[in-house]
mmCIF file of C-alpha atoms in Angstrom:
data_model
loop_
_atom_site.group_PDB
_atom_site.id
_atom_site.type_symbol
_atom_site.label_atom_id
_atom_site.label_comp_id
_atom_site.label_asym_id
_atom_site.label_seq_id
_atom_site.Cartn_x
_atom_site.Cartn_y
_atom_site.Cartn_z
ATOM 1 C CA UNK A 64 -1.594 37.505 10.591
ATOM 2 C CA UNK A 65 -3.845 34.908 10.440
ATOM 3 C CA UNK A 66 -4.036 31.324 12.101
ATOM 4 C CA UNK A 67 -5.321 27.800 10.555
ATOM 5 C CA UNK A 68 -6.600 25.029 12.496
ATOM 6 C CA UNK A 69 -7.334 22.112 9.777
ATOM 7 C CA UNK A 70 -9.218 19.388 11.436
ATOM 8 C CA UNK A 71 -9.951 16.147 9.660
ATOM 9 C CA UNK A 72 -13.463 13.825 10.136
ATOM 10 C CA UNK A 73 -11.742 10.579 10.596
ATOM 11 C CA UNK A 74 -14.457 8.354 10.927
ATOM 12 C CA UNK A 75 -15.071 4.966 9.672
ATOM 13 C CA UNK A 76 -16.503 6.246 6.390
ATOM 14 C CA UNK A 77 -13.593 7.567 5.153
ATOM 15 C CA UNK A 78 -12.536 3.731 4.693
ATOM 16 C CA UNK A 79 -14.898 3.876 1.413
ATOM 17 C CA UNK A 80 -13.554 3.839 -1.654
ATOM 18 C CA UNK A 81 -14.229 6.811 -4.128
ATOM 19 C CA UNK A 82 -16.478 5.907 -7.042
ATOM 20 C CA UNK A 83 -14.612 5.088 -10.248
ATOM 21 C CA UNK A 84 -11.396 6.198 -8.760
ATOM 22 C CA UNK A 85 -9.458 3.372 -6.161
ATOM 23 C CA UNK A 86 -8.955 5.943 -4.078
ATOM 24 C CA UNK A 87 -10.373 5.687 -0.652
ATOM 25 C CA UNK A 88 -11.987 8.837 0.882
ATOM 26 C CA UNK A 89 -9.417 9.107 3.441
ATOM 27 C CA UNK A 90 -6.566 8.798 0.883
ATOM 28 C CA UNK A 91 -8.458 11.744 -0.743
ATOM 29 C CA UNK A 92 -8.351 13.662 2.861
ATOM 30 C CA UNK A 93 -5.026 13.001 3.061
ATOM 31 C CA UNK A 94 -4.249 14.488 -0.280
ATOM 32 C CA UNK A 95 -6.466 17.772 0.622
ATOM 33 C CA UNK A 96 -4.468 18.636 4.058
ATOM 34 C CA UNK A 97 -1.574 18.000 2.285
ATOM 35 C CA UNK A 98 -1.734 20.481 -0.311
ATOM 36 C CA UNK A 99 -3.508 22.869 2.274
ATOM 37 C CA UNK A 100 -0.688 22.437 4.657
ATOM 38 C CA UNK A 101 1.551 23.101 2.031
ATOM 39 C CA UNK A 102 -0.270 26.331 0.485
ATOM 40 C CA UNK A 103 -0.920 27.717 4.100
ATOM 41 C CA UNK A 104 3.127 27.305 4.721
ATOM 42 C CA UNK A 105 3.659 29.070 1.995
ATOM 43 C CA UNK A 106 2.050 32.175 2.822
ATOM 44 C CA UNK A 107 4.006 31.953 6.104
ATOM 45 C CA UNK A 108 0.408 31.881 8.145
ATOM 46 C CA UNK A 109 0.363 29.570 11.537
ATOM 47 C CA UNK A 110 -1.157 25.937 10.668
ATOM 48 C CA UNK A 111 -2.210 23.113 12.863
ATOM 49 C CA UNK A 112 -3.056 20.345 11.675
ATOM 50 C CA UNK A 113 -5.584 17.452 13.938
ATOM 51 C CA UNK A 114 -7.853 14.961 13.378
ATOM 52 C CA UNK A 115 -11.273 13.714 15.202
ATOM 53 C CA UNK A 116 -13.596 10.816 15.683
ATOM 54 C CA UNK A 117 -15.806 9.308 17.867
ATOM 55 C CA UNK A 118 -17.031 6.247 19.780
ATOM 56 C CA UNK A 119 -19.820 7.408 22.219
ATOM 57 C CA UNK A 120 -19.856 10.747 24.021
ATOM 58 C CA UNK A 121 -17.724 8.900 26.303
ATOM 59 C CA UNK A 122 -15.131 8.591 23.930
ATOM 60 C CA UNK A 123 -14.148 11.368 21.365
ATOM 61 C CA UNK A 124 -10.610 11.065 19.968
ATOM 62 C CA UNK A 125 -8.753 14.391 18.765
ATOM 63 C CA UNK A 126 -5.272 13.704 16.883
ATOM 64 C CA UNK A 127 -2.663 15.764 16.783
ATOM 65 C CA UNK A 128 -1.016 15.808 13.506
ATOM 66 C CA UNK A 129 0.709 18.980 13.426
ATOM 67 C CA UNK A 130 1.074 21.572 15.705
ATOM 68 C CA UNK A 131 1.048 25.828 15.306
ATOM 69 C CA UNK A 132 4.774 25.604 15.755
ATOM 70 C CA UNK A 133 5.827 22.704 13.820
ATOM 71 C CA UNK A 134 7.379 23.554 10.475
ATOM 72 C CA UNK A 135 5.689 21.735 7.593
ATOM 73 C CA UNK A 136 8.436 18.776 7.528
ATOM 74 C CA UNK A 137 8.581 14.696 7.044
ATOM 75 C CA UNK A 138 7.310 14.356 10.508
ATOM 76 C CA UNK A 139 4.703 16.009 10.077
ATOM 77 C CA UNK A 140 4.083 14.252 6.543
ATOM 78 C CA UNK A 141 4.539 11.482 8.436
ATOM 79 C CA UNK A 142 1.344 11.741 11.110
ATOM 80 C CA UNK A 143 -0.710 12.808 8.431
ATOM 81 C CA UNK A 144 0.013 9.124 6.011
ATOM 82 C CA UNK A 145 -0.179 7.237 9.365
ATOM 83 C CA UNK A 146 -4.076 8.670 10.539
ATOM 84 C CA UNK A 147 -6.513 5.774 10.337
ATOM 85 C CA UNK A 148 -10.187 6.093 9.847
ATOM 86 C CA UNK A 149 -12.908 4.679 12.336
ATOM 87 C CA UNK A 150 -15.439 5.018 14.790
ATOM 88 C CA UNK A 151 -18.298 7.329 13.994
ATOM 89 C CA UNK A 152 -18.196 11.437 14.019
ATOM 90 C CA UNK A 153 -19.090 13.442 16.927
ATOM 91 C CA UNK A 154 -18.011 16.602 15.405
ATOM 92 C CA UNK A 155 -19.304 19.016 18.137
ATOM 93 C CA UNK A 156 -17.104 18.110 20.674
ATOM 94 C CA UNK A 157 -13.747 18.388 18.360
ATOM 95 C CA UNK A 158 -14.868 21.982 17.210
ATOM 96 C CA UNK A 159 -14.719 22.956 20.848
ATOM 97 C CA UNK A 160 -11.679 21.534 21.550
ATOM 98 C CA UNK A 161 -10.302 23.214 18.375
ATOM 99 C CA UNK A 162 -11.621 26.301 19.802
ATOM 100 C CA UNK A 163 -9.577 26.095 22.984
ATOM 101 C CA UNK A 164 -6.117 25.655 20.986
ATOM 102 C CA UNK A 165 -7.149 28.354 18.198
ATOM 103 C CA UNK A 166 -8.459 30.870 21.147
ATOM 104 C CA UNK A 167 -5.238 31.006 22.699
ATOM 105 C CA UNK A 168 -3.361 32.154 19.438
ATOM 106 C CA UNK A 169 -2.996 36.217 19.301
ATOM 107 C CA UNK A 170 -3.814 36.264 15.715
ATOM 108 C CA UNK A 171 -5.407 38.598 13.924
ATOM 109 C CA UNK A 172 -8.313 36.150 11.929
ATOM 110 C CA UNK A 173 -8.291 32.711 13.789
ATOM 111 C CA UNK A 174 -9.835 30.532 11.197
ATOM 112 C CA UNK A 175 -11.037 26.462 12.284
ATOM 113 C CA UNK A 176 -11.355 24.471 8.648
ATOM 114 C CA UNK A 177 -13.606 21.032 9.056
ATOM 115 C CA UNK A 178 -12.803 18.624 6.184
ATOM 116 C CA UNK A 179 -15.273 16.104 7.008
ATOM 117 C CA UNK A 180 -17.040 13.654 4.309
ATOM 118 C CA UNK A 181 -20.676 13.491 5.945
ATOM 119 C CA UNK A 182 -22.764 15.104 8.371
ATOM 120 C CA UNK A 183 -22.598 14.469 12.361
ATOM 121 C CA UNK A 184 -23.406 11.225 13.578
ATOM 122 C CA UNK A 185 -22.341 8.710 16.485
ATOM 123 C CA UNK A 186 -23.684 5.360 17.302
ATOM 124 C CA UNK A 187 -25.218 6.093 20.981
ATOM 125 C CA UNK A 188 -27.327 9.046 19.484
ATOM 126 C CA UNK A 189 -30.750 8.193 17.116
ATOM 127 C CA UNK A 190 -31.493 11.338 16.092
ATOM 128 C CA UNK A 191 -29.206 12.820 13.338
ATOM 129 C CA UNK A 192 -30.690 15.843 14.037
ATOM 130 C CA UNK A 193 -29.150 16.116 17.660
ATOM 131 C CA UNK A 194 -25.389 16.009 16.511
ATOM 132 C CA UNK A 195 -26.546 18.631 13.985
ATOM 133 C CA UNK A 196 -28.080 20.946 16.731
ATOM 134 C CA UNK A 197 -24.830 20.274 18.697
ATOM 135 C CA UNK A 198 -22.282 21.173 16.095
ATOM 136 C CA UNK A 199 -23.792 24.234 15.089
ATOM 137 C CA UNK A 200 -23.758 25.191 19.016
ATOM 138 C CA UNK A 201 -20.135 24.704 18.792
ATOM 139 C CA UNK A 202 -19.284 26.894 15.685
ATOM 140 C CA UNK A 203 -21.867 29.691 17.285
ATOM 141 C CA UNK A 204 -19.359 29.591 20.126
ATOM 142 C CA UNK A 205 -16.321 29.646 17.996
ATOM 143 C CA UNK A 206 -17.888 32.788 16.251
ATOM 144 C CA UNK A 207 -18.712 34.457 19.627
ATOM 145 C CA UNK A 208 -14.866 33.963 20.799
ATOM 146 C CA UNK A 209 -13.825 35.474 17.361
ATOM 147 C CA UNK A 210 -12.868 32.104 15.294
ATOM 148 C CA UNK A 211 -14.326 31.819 11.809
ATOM 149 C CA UNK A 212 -15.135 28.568 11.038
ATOM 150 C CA UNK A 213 -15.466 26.784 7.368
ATOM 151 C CA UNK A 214 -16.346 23.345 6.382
ATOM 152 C CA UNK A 215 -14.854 21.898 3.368
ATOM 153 C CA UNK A 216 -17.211 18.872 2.122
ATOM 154 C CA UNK A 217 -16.563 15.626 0.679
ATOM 155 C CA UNK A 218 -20.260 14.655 0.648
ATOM 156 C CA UNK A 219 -22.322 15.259 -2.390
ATOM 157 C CA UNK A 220 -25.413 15.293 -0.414
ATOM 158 C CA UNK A 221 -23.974 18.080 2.024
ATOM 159 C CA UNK A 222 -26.603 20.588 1.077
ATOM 160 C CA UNK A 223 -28.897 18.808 2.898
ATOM 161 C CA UNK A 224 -27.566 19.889 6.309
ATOM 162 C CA UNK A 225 -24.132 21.582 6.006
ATOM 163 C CA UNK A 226 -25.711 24.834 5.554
ATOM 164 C CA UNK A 227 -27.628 24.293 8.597
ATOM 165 C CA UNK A 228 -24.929 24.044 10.644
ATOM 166 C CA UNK A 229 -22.136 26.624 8.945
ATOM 167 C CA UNK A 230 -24.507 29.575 7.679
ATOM 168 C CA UNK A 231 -22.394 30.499 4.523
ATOM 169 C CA UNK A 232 -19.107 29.293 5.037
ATOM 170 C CA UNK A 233 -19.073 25.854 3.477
ATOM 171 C CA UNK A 234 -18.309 24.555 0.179
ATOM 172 C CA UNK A 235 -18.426 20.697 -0.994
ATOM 173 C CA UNK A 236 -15.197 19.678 -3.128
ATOM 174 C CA UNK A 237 -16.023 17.812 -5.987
ATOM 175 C CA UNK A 238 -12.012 18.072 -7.315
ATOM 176 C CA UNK A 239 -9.152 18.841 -5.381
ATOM 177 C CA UNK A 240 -7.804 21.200 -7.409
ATOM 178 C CA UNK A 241 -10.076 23.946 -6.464
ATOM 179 C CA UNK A 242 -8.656 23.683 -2.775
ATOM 180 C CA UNK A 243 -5.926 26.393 -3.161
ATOM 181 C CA UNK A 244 -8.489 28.824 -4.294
ATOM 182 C CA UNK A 245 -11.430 27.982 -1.365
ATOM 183 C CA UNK A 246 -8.614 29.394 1.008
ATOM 184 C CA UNK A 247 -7.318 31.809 -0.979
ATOM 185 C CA UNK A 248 -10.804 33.443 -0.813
ATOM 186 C CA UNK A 249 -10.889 32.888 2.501
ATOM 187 C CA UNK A 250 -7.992 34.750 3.160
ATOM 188 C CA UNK A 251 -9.199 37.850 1.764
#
């Protein structure tokens, strides 16, 4: 009985293109909800899918791509190939709002999953360490209202502040493949 809120960094970095592959990053996000959507519906567990970024405090976009009740279908599909990177990452504020749509499931484990690519940062804040302090706020508040949250990294250089902000429950992807098996053990 277990609920899974997968929300996607969507800022402007994801626009980059992946060394020695073509592939841009958010092509490679794309690919990684994908095949968690699919796993997730195939263990019959509830899955929402959204994405987040930011443009000020002012303005924080969160996308709905899929929602608890939606079967895992070409509309869906659809929303996912049509998300568009930009703007800047104010992840703090889209873990809370996560929190409010996973806190009113009745599940069992309520678990938020963060595939972002880099750490916190907006362009009306200039200290990176602010959006740090701020998103590991949010996920202490997740914990305290019973949500277990995990970030799923695209950035090489994550150790540098992921931990800071996620304790233990983080992991940086350097191959897709190994997806199915992060939330496998996640599961258990």
């Amino acid at each position: 009985d277990i609920s899974v809120l997968l929300l996607i960094d969507l800022s402007q970095s994801l626009n980059e293109t992946l060394p020695g592959s073509g592939q841009t990053i958010l092509d490679t996000a794309r690919e990684a909800v994908a095949l968690l959507g699919w796993a997730i519906d195939q263990l019959d567990d509830a899955c929402a899918i959204a994405g987040f970024h930011s443009n000020t405090r002012h303005e924080v976009r969160y996308h709905h791509i899929k929602g608890f009740s939606e079967p895992w279908e070409d509309p869906v599909k659809a929303r996912l190939a049509a998300v568009e990177a930009g703007w800047s990452t104010r992840m703090g504020a889209a873990i809370r709002h996560a929190r409010q749509m996973l806190s009113a499931r009745k599940s069992e484990k309520r678990i938020l999953l963060v595939l972002t690519d880099g750490e916190p940062a907006d362009i009306d804040v200039a200290d990176p360490q602010y959006l740090i302090a701020d998103t590991k706020k949010a996920v202490a508040e997740l914990s305290t209202a019973g949500v277990t949250t995990f970030c799923l990294s695209l950035d090489p250089k994550a150790d540098a502040y992921v931990g800071d902000i996620f304790g233990r429950n983080w992991r940086v992807l350097d191959r897709i493949e190994r997806l199915p098996m992060v939330y496998l053990n996640l599961t258990r």
